[in-house]
XYZ file of C-alpha atoms in Angstrom:
569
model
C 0.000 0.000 0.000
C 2.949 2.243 1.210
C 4.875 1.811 -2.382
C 1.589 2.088 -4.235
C 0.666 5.293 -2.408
C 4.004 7.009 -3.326
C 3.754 5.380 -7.158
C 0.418 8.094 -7.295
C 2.108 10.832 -5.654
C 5.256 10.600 -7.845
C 2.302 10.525 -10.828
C 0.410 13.589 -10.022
C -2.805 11.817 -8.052
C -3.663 10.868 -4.620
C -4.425 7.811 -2.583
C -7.598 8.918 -1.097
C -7.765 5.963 1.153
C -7.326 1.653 1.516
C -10.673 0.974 2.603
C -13.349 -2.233 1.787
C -16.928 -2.432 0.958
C -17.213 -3.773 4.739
C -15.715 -0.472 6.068
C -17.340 1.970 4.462
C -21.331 0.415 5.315
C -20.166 0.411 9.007
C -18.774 3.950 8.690
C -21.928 5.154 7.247
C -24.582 2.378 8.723
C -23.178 0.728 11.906
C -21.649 -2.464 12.319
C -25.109 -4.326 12.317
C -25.444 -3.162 8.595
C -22.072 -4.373 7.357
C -22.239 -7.924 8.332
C -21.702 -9.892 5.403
C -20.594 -7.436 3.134
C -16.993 -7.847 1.020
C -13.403 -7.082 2.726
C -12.156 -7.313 -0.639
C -9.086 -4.362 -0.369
C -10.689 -1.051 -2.348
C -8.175 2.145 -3.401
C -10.206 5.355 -3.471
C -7.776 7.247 -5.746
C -8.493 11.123 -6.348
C -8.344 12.068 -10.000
C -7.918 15.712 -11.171
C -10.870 16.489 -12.846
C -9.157 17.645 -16.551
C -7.611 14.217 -16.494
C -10.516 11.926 -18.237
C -8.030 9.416 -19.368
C -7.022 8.498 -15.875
C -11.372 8.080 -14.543
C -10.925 4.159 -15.762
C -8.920 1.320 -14.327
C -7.920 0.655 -18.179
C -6.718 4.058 -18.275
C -4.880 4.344 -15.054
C -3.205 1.293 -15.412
C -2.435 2.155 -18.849
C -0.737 5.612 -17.453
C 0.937 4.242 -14.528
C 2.660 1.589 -16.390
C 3.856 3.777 -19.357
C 5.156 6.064 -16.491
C 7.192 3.456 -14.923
C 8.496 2.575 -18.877
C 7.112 -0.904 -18.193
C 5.484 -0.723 -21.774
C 5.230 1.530 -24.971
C 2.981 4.493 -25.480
C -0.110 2.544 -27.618
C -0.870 3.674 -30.535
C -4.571 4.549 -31.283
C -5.523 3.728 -34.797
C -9.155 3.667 -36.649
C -9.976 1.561 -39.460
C -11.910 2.874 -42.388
C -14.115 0.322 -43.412
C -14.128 -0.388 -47.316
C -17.073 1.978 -49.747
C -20.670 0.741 -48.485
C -19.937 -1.753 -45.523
C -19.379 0.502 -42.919
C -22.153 1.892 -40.169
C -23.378 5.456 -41.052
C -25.166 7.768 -38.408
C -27.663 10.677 -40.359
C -28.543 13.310 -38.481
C -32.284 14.560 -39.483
C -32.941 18.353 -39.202
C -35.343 18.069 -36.353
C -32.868 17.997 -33.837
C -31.531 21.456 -33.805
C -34.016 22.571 -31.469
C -33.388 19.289 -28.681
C -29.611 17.970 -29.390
C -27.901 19.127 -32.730
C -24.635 17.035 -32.398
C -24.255 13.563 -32.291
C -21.017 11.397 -32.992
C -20.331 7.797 -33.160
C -17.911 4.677 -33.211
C -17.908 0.647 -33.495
C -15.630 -1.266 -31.196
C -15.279 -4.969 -33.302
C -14.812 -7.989 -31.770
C -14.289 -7.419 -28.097
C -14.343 -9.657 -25.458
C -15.490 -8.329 -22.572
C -15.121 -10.469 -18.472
C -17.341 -9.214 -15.308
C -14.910 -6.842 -14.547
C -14.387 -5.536 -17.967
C -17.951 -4.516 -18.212
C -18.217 -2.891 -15.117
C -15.907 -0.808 -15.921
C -16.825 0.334 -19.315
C -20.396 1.142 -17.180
C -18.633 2.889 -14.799
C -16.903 5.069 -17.021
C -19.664 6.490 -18.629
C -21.084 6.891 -15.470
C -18.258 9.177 -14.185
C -18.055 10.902 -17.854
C -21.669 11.694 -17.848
C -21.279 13.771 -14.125
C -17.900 14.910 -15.057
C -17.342 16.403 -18.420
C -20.551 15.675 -19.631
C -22.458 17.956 -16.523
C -24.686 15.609 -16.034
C -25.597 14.585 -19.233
C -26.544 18.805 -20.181
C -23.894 18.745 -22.771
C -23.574 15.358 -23.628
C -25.142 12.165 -23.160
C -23.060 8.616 -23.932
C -25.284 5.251 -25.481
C -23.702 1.637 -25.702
C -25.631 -1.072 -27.976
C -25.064 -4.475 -29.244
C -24.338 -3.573 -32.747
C -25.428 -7.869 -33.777
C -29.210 -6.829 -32.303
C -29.392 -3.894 -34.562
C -28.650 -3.047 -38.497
C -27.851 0.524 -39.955
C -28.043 2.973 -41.235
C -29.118 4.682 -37.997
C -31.076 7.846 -37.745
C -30.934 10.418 -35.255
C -33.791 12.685 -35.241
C -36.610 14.135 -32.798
C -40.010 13.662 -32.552
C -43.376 14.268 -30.087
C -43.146 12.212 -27.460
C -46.431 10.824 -28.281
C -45.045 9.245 -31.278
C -41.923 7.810 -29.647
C -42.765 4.456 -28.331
C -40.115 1.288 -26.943
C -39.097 -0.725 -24.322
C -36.750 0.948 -21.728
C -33.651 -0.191 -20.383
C -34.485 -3.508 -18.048
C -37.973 -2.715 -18.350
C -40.832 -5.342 -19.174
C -43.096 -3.471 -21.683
C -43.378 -0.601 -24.054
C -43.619 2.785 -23.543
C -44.669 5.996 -24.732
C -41.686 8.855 -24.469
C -44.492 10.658 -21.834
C -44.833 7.823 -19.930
C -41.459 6.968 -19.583
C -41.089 10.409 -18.533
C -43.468 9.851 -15.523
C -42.129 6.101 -15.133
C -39.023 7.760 -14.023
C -39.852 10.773 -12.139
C -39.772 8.825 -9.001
C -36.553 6.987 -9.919
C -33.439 7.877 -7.696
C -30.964 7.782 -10.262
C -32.676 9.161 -13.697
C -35.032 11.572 -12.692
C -32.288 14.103 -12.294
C -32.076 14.274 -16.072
C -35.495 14.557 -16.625
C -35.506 18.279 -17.078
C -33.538 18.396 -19.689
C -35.819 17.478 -22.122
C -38.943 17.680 -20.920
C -40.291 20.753 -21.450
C -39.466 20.731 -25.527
C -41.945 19.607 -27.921
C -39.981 17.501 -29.683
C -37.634 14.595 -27.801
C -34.449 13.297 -29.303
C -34.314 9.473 -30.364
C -31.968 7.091 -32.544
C -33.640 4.443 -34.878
C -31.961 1.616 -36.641
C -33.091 1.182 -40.479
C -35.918 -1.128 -38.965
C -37.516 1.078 -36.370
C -35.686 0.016 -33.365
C -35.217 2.432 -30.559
C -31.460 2.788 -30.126
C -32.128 5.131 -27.264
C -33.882 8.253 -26.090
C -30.996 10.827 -25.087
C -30.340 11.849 -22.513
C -32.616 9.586 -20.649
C -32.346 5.794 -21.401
C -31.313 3.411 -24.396
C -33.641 0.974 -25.335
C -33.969 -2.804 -23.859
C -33.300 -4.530 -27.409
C -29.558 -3.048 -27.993
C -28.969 -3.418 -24.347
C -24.770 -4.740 -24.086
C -23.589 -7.655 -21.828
C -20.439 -9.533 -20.910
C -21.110 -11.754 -24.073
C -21.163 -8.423 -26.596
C -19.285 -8.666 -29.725
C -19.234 -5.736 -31.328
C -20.322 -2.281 -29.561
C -21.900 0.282 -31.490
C -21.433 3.803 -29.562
C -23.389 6.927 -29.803
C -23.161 10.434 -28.025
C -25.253 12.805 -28.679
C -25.207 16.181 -27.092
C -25.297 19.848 -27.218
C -21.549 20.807 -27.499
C -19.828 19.099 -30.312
C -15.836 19.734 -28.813
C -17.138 17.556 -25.780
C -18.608 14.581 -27.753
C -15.944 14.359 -29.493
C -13.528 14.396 -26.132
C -16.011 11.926 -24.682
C -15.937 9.369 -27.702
C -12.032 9.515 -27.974
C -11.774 8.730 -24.437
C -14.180 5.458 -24.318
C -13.060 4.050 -27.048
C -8.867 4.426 -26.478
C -10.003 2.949 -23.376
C -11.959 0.225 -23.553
C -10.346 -0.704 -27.953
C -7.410 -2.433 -25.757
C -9.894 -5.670 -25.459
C -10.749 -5.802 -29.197
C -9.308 -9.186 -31.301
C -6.728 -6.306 -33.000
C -6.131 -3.617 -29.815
C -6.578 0.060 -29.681
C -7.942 -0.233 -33.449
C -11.586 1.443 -33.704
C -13.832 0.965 -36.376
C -14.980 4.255 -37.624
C -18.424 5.408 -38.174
C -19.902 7.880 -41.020
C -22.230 10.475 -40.018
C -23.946 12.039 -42.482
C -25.219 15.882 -41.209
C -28.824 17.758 -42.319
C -26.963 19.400 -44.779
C -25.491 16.655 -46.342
C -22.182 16.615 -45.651
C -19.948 13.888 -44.045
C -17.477 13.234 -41.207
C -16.075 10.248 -40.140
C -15.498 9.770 -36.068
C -13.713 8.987 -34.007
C -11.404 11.714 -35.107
C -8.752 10.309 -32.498
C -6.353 13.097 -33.423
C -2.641 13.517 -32.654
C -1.102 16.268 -32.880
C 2.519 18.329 -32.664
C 3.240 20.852 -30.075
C 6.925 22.243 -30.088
C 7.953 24.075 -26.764
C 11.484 25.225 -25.809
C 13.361 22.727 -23.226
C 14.827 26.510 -21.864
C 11.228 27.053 -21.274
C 10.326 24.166 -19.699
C 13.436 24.487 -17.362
C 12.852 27.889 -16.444
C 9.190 27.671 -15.361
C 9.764 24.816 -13.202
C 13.001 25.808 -11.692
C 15.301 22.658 -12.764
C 18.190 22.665 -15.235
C 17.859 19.376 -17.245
C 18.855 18.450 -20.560
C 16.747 18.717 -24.088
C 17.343 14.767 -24.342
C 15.990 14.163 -20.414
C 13.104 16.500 -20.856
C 11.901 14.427 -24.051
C 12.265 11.062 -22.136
C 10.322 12.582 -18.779
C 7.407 14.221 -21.396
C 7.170 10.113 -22.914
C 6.935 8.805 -19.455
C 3.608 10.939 -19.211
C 1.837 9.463 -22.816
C 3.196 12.569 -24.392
C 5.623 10.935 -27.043
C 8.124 13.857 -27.771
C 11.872 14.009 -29.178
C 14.366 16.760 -29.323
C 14.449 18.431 -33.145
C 16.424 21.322 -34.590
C 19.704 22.661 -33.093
C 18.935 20.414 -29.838
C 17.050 23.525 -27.871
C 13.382 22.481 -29.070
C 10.953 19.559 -28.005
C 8.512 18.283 -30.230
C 5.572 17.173 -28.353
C 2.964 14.962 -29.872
C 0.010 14.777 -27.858
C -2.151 11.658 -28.233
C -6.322 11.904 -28.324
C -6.875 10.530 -25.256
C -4.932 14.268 -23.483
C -8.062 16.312 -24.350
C -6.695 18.575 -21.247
C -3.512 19.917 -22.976
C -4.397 23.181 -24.433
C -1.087 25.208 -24.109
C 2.474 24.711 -23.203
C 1.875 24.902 -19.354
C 0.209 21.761 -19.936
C 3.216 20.070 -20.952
C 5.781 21.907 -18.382
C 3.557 20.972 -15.550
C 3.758 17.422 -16.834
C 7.060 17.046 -17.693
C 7.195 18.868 -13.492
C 5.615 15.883 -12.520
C 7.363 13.569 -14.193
C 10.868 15.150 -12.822
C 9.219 14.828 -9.401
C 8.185 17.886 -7.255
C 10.254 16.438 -4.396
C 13.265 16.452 -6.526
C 12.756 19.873 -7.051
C 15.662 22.148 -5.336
C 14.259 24.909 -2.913
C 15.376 28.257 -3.727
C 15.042 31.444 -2.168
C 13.294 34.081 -5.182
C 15.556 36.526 -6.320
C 12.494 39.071 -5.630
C 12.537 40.069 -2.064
C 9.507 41.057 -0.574
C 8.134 41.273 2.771
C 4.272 41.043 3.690
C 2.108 43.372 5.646
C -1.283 43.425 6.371
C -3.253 45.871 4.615
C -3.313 48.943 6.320
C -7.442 48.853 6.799
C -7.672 45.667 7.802
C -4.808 46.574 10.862
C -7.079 49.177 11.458
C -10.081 46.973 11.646
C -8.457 44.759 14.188
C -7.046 47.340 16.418
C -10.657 48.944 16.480
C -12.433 45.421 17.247
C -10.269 44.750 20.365
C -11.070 48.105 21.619
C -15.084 47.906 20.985
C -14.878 44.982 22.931
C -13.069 46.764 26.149
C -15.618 49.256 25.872
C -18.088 46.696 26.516
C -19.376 46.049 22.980
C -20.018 42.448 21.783
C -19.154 41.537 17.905
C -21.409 40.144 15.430
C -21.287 38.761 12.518
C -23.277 39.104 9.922
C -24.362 37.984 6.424
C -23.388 40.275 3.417
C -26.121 39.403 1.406
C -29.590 40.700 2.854
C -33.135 40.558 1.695
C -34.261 44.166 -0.188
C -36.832 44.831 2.765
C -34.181 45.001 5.016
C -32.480 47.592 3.553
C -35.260 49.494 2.133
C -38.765 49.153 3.582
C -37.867 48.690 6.944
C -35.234 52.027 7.274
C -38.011 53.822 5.662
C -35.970 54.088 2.256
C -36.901 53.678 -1.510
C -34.639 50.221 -2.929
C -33.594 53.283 -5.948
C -32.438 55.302 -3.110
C -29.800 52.778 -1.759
C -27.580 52.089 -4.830
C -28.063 48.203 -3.715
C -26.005 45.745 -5.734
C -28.445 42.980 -6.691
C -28.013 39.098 -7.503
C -29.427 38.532 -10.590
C -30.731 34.758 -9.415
C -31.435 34.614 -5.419
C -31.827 31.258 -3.882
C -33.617 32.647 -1.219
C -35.613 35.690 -0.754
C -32.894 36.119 2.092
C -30.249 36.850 -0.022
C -31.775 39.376 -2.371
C -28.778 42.211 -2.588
C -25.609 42.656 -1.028
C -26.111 45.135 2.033
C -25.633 48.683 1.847
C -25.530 49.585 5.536
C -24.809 46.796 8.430
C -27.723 48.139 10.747
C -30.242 45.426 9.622
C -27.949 42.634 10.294
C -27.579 43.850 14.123
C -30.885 44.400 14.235
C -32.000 41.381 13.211
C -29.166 39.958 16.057
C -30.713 41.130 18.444
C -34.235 40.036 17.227
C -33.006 36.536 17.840
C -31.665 36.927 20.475
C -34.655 38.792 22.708
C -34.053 36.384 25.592
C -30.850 37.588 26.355
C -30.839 40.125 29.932
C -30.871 43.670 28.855
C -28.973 46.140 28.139
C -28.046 44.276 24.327
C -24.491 46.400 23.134
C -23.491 44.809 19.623
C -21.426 46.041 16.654
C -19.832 44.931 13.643
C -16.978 46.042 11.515
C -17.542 44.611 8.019
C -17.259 45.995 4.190
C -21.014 46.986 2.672
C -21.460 47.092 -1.173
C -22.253 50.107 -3.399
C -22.743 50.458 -6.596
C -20.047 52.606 -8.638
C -19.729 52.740 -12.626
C -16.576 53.829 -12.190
C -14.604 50.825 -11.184
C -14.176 48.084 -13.628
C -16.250 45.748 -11.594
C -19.375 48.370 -11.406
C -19.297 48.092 -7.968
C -17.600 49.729 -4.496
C -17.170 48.065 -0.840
C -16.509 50.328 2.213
C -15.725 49.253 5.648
C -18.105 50.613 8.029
C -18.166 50.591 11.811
C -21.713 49.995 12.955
C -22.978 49.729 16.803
C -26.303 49.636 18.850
C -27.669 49.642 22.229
C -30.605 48.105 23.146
C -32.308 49.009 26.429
C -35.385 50.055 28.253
C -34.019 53.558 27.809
C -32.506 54.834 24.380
C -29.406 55.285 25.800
C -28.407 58.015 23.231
C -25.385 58.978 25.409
C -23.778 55.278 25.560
C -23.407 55.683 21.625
C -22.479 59.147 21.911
C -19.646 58.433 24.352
C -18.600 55.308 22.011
C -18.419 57.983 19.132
C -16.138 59.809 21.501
C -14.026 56.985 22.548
C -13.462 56.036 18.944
C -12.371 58.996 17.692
C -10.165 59.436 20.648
C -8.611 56.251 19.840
C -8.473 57.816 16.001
C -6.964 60.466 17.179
C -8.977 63.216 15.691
C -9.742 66.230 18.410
C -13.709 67.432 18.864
C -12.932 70.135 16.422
C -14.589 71.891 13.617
C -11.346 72.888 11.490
C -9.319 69.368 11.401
C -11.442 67.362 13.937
C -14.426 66.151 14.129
C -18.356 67.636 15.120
C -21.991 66.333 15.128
C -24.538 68.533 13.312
C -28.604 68.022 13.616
C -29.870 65.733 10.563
C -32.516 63.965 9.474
C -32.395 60.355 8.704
C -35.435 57.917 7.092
C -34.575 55.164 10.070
C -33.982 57.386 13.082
C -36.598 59.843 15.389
C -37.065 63.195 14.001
C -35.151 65.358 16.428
C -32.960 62.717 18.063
C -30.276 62.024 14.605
C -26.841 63.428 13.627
C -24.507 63.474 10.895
C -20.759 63.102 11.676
C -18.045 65.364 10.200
C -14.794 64.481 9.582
C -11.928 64.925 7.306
C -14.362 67.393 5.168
C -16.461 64.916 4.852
C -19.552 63.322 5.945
C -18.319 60.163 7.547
C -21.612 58.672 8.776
C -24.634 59.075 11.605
C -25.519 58.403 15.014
C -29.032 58.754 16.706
C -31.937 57.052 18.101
C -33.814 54.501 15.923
C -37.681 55.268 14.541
C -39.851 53.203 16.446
C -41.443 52.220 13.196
C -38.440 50.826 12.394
C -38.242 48.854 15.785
C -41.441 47.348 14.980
C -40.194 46.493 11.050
C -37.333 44.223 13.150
C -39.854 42.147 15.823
C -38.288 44.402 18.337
C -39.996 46.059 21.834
C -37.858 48.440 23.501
C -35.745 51.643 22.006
C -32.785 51.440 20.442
C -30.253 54.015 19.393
C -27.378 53.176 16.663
C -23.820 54.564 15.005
C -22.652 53.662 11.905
C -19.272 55.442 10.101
C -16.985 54.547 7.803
C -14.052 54.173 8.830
C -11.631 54.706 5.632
C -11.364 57.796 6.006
C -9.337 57.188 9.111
C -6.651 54.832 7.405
């Protein structure tokens, strides 16, 4: 386990855990549950998520055993069958609206075992949630070519008109009432959606009639595949042609390693509404050149052209040194849909070199970190809140409009409220543009508690502003309240005091700070002030409307302070 553990590290993946089927049920269930169940040794082994080649046991093996040089790099080939004998796939224009793509491929004469199977299930399975998002862009069908004879049609129809025998089902179906048939089902109602809602649903025929299958839902019963399929015919269909293709390169280079001649793939016509023609798979290869000075430079190390060739093989990207000896041609097989650009290959030829074995050097730029100088600020100004008997909250950044709005009295225009264009919850409408509401609604909660309540929060509220390149602004803003029998106006006037003592700015008009009568929508005409600091309005303290007490569920008065404090920095 030990050697096999540092075999994935030294390959780029992790060793999740050595656990059995027995283990995990009595983890999750309790011993009772796991009785009986197997102790059969499983690896969980974490996969990065670009790396599709690596989701199968075929095609981890496959890696892992090319890295150690143990065998050759395979070479993927597909076979053109002669004029008129090979399968053809049309494409009928109905299915622009549903599923416009569709590609497809014939694995011949492959002998499948138990575990064989399972595994080309299970990699569809994991394709389908990975790459695939859950079947939305594309959706993977496997048939037993022998049950079936093309030319195959893919086209769309009303679902009243669509009629066959699911998947390990008993009897036929309409498409509507396989669509309630499954609603209830754990695993494929989740794909229900979508397709439901369109009038017409995609489906593949054989020249006789036969459902293929109904993607994105469920193949038919009468193509269904088992350990004793010959031939495979395979079909995705989908709604982003780049990742069909990715998805049909990957299944069959994985799985073509079983047929009677290996990694050969027969290839399949399909014929488009327009009438033109492609053949699939594509399986592509293609050459990359990048500089071995490059490579060497980005990772840190100082190898030769020559070793940087032989470390890109070890990871299935066959490559030799051309030219004057400084370049690397790279050729990248089908089955590395996830190299897009040189990094790609540097940070596998950094794995293959070992990021252990890379030396630790100090960086020739010399910096030294500080904490930004607001958020010092913040912290100093926390700790002292607290020794003046304040308690902190905190509180959520996103808010419901009300909160914001109705309840201070204020117009939703009138705040300048960022909003999220899809809420989850009518909670989390816009992102707050004062913190009173979240104190308030603190101390709503928390009614039980003995009075007097003291609370504040230092956080950053959201503006808009079309003059930054994100459209919006954040401030950090000191807000506090008191909550009491009384108002208790002078407890947040004395921790207005006490803060700007601590700020060091004197109670003075010309470069301190005053308090001038105001009016504000939340607080009690009379009893509200604006702050002025710096030349500038820097925020207001006062005693709370009882209207908008009664807005929060609360009973007794309440006067507040909020500034910003950025001024101060």
């Amino acid at each position: 386990d030990e050697e096999f553990n540092e075999l994935c590290f030294e390959f780029g993946l992790e060793l999740d855990e050595v656990t059995s089927e027995k283990d995990i049920i009595s983890k999750e269930k309790g011993e009772e549950k796991a009785k009986g169940a197997s102790e059969i040794i499983i690896y969980k082994i974490d996969v990065p998520a670009n790396r599709y080649d690596l989701l199968c046991l075929e095609g981890l093996v496959r890696g892992l055993q090319v890295f150690k040089e143990r065998i050759n790099l395979p070479r993927y080939e597909k076979i053109i069958p002669a004029e008129g004998e090979g399968q053809r796939l049309i494409i009928t224009e109905q299915t622009v609206q549903v599923r416009p793509h569709a590609v497809a491929a014939v694995l011949r004469n492959i002998t499948f075992t138990k575990e064989r199977y399972d595994s080309f299930i299970d990699l569809q399975e994991k394709l389908h949630q990975n790459i695939c998002r859950r079947r939305a862009l594309v959706a993977i069908g496997t048939h037993d070519l022998d049950t079936i004879s093309g030319p195959f049609t893919f086209t769309a129809k009303p679902p009243s008109e669509i009629k066959f025998k699911p998947l390990n089902q008993s009897q036929e179906y309409t498409a509507s009432q396989i669509m309630d048939l499954y609603r209830t089902d754990s695993h494929l109602r989740h794909y229900l959606h979508l397709i439901e809602n369109k009038p017409l649903y995609p489906v593949i025929y054989d020249s006789n009639g036969v459902v293929l299958s109904m993607p994105p839902i469920i193949n038919g019963d009468h193509t269904k595949i088992s350990v004793n399929t010959r031939n495979v015919f395979i079909e995705c269909t989908g709604t982003d042609i780049t990742k069909a293709k990715i998805v049909l390169d990957i299944i069959v280079t994985m799985f073509s390693e079983y047929c009677e001649k290996p990694f050969s793939v027969e290839a399949v016509e399909v014929v488009y509404p327009n009438g033109k023609t492609h053949i699939y798979p594509e399986l592509a290869y293609r050459k990359e050149k990048v500089k071995a000075e490059l490579i060497n430079k980005k990772i840190g190390i100082s190898e030769t052209p020559s070793s940087l060739a032989k470390l890109l093989t070890r990871m299935c990207l066959s490559s030799h040194v051309i030219g004057n000896g400084n370049h690397i041609e790279v050729e990248i097989p089908p089955t590395r849909a996830d190299i897009i650009h040189a990094c790609d290959i540097i940070e596998d030829a950094a794995i293959a070199y070992g990021y252990n074995n890379i030396q630790m050097t100090i960086p020739k730029t010399y910096t030294i970190a500080n904490q930004l100088p607001l958020n010092k600020l913040t912290e100093l100004l926390r700790h002292e809140l607290a020794a003046a008997g304040f308690t902190e909250a905190l509180t959520f950044a996103l808010c419901s409009q009300e909160d914001i709005a109705d309840k201070l009295g204020m117009d939703i225009s009138a705040t300048n409220a960022v909003r999220i264009a899809n809420p989850k919850t009518a909670e989390f409408q816009v992102a707050r543009t004062t913190l009173l509401p979240g104190l308030l609604k603190t101390i709503a909660a928390n009614r039980k508690m003995p009075l007097p309540l003291k609370l504040f929060e230092i956080s950053d509220i959201v503006v808009k502003d079309p003059t930054t390149d994100v459209g919006a602004r954040n401030y950090r803003h000191l807000c506090a309240v008191y909550y009491n029998k009384t108002p208790g106006f002078e407890i947040i006037h004395g921790l207005l005091d006490r803060v700007m003592q601590l700020l060091e700015v004197p109670p003075d008009e010309d470069d301190g700070y005053t308090i001038k009568a105001a009016e504000g929508s939340a607080f009690f005409p009379g009893r509200c002030a604006e702050i002025f600091a710096k030349g500038q309005i820097v925020g207001k303290l006062g005693v709370l409307h009882p209207d908008v007490i009664t807005k929060f569920e609360l009973t007794m008065p309440c006067s507040a302070l909020e500034i910003n404090i950025e001024p101060f920095v």
